[in-house]
Coordinates of C-alpha atoms in Angstrom, one line a residue:
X1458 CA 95.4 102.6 87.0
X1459 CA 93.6 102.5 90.7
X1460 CA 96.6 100.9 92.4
X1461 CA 99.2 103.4 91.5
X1462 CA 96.6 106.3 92.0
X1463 CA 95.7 104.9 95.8
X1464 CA 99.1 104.7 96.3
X1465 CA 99.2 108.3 95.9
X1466 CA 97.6 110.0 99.0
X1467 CA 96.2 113.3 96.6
X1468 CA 96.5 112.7 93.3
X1469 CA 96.0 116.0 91.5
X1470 CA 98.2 115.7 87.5
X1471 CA 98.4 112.6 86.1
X1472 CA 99.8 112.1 82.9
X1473 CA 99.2 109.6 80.5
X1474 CA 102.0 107.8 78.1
X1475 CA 99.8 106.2 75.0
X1476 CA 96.5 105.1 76.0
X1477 CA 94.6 106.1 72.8
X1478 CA 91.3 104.0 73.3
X1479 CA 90.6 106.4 76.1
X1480 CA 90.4 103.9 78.8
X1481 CA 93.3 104.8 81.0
X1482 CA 91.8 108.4 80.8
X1483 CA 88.1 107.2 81.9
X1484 CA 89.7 105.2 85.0
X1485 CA 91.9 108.5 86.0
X1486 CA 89.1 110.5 86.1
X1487 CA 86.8 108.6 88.6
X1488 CA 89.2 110.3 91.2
X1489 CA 88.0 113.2 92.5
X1490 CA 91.1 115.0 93.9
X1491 CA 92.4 114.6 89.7
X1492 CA 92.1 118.7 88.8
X1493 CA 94.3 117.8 85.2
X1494 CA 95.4 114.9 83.1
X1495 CA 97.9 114.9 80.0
X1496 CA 97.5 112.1 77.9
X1497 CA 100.5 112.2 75.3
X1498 CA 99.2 109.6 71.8
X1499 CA 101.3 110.0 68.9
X1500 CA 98.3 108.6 66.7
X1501 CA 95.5 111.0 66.6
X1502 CA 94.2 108.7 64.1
X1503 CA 93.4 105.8 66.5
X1504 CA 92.1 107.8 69.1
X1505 CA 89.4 108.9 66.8
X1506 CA 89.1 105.6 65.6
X1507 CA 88.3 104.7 69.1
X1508 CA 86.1 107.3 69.8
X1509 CA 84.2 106.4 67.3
X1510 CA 84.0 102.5 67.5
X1511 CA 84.7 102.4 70.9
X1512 CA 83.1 104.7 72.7
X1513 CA 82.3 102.9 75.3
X1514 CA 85.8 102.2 76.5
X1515 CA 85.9 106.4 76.3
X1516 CA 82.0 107.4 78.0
X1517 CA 82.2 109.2 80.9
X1518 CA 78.6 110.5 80.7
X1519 CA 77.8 108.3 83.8
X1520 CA 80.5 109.9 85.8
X1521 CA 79.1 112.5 88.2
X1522 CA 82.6 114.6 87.9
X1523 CA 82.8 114.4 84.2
X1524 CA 81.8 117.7 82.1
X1525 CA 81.6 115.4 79.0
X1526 CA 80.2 112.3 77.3
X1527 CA 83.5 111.3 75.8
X1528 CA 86.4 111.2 77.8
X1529 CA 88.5 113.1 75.3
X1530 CA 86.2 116.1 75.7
X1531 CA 86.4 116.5 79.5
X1532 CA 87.4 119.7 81.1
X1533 CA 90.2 118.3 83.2
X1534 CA 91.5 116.4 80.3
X1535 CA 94.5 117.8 77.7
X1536 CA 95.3 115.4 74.7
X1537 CA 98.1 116.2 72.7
X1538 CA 98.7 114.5 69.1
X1539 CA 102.8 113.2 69.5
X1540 CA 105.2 111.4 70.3
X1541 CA 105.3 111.1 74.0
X1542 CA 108.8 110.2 74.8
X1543 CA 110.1 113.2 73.1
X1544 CA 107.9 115.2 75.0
X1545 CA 109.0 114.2 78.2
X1546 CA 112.6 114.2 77.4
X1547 CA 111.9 117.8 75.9
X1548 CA 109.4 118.7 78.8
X1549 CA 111.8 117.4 81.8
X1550 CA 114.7 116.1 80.0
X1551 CA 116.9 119.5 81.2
X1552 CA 117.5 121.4 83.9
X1553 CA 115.1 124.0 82.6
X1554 CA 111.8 122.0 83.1
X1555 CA 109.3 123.5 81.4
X1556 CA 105.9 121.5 82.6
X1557 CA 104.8 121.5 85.9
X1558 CA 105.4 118.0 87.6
X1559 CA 103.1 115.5 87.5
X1560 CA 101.6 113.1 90.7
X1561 CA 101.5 110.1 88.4
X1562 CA 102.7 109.0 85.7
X1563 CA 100.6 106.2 83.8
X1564 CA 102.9 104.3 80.7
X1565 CA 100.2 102.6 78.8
X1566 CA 102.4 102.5 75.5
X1567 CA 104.7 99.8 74.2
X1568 CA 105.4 96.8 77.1
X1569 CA 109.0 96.9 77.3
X1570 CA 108.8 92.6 76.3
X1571 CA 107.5 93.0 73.0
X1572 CA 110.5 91.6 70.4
X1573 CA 110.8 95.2 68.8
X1574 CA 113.8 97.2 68.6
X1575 CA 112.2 100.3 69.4
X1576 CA 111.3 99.1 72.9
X1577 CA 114.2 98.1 73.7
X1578 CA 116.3 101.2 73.1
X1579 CA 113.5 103.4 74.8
X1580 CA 113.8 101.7 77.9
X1581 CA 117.9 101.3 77.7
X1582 CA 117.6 105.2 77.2
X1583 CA 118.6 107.2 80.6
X1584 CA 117.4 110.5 79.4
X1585 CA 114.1 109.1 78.5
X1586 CA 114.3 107.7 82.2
X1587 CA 115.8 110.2 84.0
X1588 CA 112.9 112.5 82.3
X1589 CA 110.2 110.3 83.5
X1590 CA 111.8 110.7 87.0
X1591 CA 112.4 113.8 86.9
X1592 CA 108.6 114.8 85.5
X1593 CA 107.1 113.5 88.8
X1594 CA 106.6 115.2 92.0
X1595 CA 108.9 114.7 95.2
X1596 CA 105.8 111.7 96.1
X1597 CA 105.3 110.8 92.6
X1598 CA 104.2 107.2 91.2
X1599 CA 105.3 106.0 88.3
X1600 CA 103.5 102.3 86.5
X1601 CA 104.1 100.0 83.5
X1602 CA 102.8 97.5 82.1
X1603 CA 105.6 94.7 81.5
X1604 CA 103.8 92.4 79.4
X1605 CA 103.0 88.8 80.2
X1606 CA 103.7 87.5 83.4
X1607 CA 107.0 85.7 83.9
X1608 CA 106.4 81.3 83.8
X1609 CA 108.5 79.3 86.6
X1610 CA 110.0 78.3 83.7
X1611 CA 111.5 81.2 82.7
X1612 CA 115.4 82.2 82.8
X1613 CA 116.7 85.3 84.7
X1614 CA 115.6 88.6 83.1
X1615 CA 119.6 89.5 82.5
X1616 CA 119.4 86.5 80.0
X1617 CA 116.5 85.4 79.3
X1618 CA 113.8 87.0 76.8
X1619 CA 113.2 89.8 79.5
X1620 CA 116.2 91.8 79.4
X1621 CA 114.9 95.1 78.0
X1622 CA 112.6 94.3 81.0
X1623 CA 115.7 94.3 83.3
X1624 CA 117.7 96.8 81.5
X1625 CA 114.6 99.4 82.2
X1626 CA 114.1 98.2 86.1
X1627 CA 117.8 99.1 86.7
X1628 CA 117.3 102.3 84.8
X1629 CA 114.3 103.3 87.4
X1630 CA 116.3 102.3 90.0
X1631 CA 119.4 104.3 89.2
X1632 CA 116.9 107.3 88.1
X1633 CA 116.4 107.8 91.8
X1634 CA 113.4 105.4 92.5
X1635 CA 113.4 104.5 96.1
X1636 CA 111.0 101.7 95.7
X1637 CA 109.5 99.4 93.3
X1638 CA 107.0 96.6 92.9
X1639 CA 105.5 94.4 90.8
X1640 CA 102.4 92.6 90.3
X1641 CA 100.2 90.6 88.0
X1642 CA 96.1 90.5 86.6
X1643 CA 94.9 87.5 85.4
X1644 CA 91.5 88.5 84.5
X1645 CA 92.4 91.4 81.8
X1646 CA 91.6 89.1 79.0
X1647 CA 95.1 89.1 77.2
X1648 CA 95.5 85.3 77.1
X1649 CA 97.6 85.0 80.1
X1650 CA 98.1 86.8 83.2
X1651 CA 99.8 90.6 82.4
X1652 CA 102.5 92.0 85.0
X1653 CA 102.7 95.5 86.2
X1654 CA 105.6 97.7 87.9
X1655 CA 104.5 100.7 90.1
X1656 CA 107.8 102.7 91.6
X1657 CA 107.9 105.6 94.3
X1658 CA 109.5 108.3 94.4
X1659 CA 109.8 108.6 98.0
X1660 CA 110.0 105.0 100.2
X1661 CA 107.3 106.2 102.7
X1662 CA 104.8 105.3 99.9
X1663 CA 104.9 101.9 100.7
X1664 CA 102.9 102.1 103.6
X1665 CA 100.3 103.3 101.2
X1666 CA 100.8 100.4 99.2
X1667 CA 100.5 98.0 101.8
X1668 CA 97.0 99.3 103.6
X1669 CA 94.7 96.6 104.4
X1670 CA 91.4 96.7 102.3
X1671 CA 89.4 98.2 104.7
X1672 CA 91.6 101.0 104.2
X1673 CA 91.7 101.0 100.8
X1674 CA 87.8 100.8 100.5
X1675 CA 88.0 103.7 102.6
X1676 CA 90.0 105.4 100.3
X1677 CA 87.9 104.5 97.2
X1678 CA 84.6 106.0 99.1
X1679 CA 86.7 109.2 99.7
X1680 CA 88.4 109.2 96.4
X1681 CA 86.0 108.0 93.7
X1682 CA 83.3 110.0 91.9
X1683 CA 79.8 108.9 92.3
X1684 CA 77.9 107.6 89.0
X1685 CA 74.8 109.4 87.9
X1686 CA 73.1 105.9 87.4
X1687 CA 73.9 104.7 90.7
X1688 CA 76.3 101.7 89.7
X1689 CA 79.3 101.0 91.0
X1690 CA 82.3 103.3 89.9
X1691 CA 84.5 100.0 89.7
X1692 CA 83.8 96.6 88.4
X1693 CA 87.0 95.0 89.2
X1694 CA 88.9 96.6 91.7
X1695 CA 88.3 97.4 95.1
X1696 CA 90.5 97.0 98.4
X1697 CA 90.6 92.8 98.6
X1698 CA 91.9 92.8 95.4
X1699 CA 94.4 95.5 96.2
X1700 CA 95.4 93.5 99.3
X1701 CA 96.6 90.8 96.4
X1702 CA 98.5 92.9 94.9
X1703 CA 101.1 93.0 97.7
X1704 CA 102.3 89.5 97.4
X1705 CA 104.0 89.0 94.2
X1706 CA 103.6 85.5 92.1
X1707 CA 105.5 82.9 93.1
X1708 CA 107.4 83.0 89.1
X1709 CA 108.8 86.7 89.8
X1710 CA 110.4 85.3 92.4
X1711 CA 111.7 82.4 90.7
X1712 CA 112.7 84.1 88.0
X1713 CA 114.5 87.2 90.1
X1714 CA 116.5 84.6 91.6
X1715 CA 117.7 82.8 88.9
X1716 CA 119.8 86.0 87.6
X1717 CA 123.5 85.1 87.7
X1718 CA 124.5 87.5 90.0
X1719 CA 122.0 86.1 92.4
X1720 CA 120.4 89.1 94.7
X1721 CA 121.8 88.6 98.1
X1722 CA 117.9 88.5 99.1
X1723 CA 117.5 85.2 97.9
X1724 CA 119.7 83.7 100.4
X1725 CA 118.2 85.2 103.4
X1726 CA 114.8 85.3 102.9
X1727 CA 113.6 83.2 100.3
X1728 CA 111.6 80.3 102.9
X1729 CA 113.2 78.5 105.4
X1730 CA 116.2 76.8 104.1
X1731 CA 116.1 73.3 105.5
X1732 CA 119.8 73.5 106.7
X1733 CA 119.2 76.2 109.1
X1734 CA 119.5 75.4 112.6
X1735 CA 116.8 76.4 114.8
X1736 CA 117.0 76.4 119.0
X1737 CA 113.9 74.9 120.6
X1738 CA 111.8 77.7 123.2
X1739 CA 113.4 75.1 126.1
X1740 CA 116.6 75.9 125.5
X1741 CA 116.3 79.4 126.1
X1742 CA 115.2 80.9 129.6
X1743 CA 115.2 84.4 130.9
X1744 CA 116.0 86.3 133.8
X1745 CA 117.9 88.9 135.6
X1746 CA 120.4 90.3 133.2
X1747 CA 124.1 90.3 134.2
X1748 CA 124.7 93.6 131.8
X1749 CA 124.2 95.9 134.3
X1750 CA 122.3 97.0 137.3
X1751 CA 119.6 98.5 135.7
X1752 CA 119.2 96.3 132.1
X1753 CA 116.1 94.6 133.7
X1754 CA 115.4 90.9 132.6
X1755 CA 117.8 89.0 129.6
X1756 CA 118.3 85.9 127.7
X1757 CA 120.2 83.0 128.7
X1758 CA 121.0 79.7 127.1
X1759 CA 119.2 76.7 128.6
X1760 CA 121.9 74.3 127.2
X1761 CA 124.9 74.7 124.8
X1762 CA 123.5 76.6 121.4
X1763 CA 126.0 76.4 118.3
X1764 CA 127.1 78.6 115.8
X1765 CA 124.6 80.1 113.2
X1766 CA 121.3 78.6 115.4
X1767 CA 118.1 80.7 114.8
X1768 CA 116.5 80.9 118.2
X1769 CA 112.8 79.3 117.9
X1770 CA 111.6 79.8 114.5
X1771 CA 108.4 78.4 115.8
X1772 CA 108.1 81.8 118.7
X1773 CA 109.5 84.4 116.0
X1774 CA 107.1 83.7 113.6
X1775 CA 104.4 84.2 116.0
X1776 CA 105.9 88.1 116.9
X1777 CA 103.2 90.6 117.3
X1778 CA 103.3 93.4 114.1
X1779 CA 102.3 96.9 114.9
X1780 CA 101.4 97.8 111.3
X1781 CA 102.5 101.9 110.4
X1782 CA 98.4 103.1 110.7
X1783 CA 98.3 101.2 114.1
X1784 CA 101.2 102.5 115.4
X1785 CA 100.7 105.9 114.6
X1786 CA 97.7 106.2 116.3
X1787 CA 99.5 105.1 119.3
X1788 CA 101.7 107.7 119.0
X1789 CA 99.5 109.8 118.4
X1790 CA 97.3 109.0 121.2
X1791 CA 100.2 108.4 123.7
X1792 CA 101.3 112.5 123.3
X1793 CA 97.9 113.9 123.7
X1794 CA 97.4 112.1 126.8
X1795 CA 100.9 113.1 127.7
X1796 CA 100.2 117.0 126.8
X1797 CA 97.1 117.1 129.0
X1798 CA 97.4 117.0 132.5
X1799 CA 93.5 116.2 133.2
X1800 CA 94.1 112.6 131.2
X1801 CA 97.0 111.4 134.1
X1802 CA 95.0 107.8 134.1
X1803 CA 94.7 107.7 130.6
X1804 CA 98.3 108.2 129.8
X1805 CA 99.1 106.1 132.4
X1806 CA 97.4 102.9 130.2
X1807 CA 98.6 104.4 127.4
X1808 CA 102.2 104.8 128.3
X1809 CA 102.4 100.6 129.1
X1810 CA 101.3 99.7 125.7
X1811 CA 103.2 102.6 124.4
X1812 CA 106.4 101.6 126.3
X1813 CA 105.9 97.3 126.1
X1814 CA 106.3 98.0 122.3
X1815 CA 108.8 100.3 122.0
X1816 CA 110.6 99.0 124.4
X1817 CA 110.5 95.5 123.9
X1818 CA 110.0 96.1 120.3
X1819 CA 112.1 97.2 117.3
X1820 CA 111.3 99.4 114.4
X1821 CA 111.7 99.2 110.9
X1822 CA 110.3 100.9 107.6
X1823 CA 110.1 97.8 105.8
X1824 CA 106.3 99.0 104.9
X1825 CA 107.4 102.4 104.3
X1826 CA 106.8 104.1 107.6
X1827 CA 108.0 103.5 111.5
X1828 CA 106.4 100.1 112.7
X1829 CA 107.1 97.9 115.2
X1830 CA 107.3 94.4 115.8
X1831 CA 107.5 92.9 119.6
X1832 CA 109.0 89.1 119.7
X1833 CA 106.5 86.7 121.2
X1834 CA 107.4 84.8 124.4
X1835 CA 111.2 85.2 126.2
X1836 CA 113.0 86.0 122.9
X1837 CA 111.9 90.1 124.0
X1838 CA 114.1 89.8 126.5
X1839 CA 117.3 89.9 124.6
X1840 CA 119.3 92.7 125.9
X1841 CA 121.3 94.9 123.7
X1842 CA 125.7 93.7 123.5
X1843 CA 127.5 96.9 124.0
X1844 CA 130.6 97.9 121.9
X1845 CA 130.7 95.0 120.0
X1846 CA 129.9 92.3 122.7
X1847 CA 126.5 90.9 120.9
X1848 CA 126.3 87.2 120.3
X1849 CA 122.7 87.2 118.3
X1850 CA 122.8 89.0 115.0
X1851 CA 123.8 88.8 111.4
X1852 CA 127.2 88.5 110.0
X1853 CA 126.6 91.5 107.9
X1854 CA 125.8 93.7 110.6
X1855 CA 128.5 92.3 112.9
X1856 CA 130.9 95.2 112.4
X1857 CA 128.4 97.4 112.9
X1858 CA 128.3 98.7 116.8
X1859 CA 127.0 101.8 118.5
X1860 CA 130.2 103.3 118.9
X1861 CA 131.7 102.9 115.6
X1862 CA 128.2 103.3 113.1
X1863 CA 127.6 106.9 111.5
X1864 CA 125.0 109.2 113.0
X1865 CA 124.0 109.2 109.1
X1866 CA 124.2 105.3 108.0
X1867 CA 121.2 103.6 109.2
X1868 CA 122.1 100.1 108.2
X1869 CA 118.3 98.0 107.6
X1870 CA 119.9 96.4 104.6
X1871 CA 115.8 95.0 104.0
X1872 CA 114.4 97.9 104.4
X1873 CA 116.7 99.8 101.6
X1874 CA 116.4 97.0 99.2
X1875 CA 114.4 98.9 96.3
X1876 CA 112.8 95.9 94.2
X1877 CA 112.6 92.6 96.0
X1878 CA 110.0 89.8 95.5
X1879 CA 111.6 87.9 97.6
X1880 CA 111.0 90.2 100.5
X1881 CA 107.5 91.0 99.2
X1882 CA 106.9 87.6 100.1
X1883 CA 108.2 86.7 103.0
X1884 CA 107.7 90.1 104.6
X1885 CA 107.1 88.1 108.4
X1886 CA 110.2 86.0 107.9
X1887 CA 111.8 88.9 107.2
X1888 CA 111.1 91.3 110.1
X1889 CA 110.9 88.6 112.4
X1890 CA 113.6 85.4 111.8
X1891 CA 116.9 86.6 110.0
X1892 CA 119.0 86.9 112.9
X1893 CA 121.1 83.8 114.0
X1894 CA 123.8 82.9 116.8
X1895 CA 127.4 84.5 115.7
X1896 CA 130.0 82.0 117.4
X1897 CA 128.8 79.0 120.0
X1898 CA 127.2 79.9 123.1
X1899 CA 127.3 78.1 126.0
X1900 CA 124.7 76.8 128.4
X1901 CA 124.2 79.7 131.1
X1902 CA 125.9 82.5 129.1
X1903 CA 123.5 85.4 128.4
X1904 CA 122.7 85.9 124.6
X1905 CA 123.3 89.7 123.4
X1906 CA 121.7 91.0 120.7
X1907 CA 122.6 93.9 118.1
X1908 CA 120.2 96.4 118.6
X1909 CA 121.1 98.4 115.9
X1910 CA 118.9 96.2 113.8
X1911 CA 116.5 97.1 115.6
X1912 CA 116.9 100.4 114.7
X1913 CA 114.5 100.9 111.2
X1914 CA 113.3 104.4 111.2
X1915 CA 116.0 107.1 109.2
X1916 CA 114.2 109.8 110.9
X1917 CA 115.3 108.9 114.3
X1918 CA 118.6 107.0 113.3
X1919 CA 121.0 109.6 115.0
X1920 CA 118.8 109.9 118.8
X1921 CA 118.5 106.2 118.9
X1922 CA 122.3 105.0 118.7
X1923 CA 122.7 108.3 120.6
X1924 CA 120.5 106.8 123.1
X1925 CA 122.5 103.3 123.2
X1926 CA 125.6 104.7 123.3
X1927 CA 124.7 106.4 126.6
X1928 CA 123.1 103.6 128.1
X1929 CA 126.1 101.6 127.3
X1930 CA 128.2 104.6 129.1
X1931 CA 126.0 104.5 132.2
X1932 CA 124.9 108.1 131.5
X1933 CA 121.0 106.5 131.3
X1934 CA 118.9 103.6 131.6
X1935 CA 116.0 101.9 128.9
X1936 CA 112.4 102.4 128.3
X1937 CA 111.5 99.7 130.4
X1938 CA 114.1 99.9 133.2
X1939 CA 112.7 103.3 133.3
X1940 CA 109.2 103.2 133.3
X1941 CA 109.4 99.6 135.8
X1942 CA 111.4 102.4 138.7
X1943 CA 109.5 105.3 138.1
X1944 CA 106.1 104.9 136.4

């Protein structure tokens, strides 16, 4: 329940799929910003069942928000007696929706692993899909329970045991989802550890999903209800155990990489493979680029460097990360100085820290927003290879230039990936290591790089490769060229 609401920033309709014990309910309503809550049980009869020999997985009588000793009875809360897949594909199933949409969306019903035919068909069922989709607003979260947690043992979900498992995530996905990942609980009491799929709407979400925990126990003071006898409002979740949420087992990866059409992820990011070549820091050196008058310092090769060389795994992993929160506030802080002409010195310091990172640096929205990561040590100084001329890159992106890519195609092939363990992973190998050498270069010949890699953010896709296209026409010079002459 409380990772998919914090992942929401103002969660105000939540609906809930099953959940007749009245547990899922009590969690939702902690929240304070929660104003309604559907809960759709096909068996009235267990939920009275559990009212009345489980009350205590139902009490709300010690939260401060509540109206009600039982759950079921609270204002906020609507429980409706059927069967909640029809509802939904009734409800949002058509063009002529006829609910309002909901923030989240809680499934706390059948686990699409259990060996029942049902189960399967409801989750190889697009309209049921589409309808969940549809039923959530434009930053809506959707979470499942999958069951017990994939072994390393395990075969791919498309043939192994898991399919209905894999039949439903490519269903989210082809619903619209923009993002999706998983996690696991070991301490739920089910035997073994259980697994759990939250999906976004909207890919921006992801930087919620990735806040460090003192963000998150921010969030909870904000969020949560108090309790009337003073205990804590949660007993096992608060922002450390959010925080290991974010890395996925080791098994999903395992597992997601042992599908026969193996995800192109798993080749790129999945460790270090041992065959990679890497460049020692010595063989590299910097200084004055021979791009052009005013491309400042660039990267040279200290001695010959072959094909398909990594330059200095043991610098790239050590880049600094500018995480989304952090750099906003930069931003933030870097335009209010700029809009005031009392704080000259204080934009002043602000604008080198502002313009080291963005100009040194490059941006991506693997964690949902813009953030930046700077390469430690010479690497920076890789200058951008104009019209096709880059010798540091990926083959992928090597047809790619700033002359010939859309104004609308941002490229960040890691960035788009929807549902990847793998990346969830090795998030640092992969902002910081996947670029290699594209043909041999030779001792004194300046290494290019491709910045349109560099370029992460969709919202400024079209003025940055506007921007490299007319510095590679002369018409302007970079950020640092820039500020270095004139600041």
């Amino acid at each position: 329940v409380h990772p998919s609401m914090i992942a929401h920033p103002n969660p105000k309709r939540v609906a809930i799929i099953g959940g007749g014990e009245g547990a899922t309910l009590r969690e939702v309503l902690k929240h304070n910003s929660v104003e309604e809550v559907k809960m759709v049980e096909i068996d009235g009869e267990l939920v009275e069942l559990c009212r009345e020999h489980l009350p205590e997985w139902n009490d709300c009588s010690d939260i401060v928000g509540s109206d009600a000793d039982s759950c079921f009875d609270d204002s906020r809360a609507s429980v409706a007696f059927e069967d909640a897949f029809k509802w939904f594909m009734d409800s949002f199933g058509t063009d002529d929706i006829t609910e309002e949409k909901f923030d989240v969306i809680i499934m706390d019903a059948l686990d699409p692993d259990q060996f029942v035919e049902i189960v399967g068909n409801l989750y190889k069922d697009n309209k049921f899909v589409d309808a969940l989709f549809n039923g959530l607003t434009e930053d809506g979260v959707f979470v499942i329970q999958l069951g017990e947690t994939d072994d390393n043992d395990d075969a791919g979900d498309d043939a192994g045991q898991y399919q209905d498992v894999a039949d439903m995530k490519g269903g989210l996905e082809n619903a619209g989802f923009k993002s999706m990942h998983i996690y696991d609980e070991g301490h739920s009491h089910f035997l073994a550890p259980w697994s759990y799929l939250v999906c976004f709407k909207d890919s921006d979400l992801r930087a919620r999903w990735h806040m460090n925990a003192a963000e998150i126990e921010i969030e909870l003071h904000q969020r949560l209800h108090r309790t009337r006898s003073g205990k804590p409002a949660l007993s096992f979740f608060d922002g450390s155990t959010m925080v290991g949420y974010q890395v996925p087992h080791k098994a999903f990866e395992t597992v997601y990489c042992r599908n026969e059409d193996k995800p192109w992820d798993c080749n790129h990011y999945m460790g270090i493979n041992p065959e990679w070549a890497s460049v020692p820091m010595s063989h590299l050196e910097a200084r004055k680029s021979t791009v052009g008058e005013f491309a400042g310092r660039g990267l040279f090769a200290a001695a010959d460097i072959p094909k398909h060389s990594r330059l200095a795994f043991e610098s790239s992993v050590k880049s600094f990360h500018i995480l989304p929160s952090s750099w906003s506030i930069i931003v933030q802080l870097y335009e209010w100085a700029s809009d005031d002409e009392s704080l000259g010195s204080v934009e002043d310091e602000l604008s080198s820290v502002y313009t080291f990172s963005d100009g040194y640096g490059f941006h991506d929205v693997l964690l949902g927003v813009d953030h930046v990561v700077v390469d430690a040590g010479i690497i920076a100084f890789c200058n951008h290879g104009c019209n096709g001329t880059f010798t540091v890159g990926t083959e992928d992106e090597a047809t790619f230039t700033e002359m010939n890519v859309g104004l609308n195609e941002v490229i960040n092939e890691a960035s788009s990936q929807v549902f990847s363990p793998v990346i969830a992973r090795h998030m640092r190998q992969a902002l910081s290591i996947g670029d290699y050498t594209l043909r041999d270069v030779r001792e004194g010949e300046e290494l290019l790089c491709n910045y349109l890699s560099f370029l992460g953010d969709s919202n400024h896709w079209e003025e940055d490769v506007t921007d490299l296209r007319e510095q590679c026409a002369g018409e302007t010079i970079g950020a640092i060229s820039e500020y270095e002459l004139y600041d």
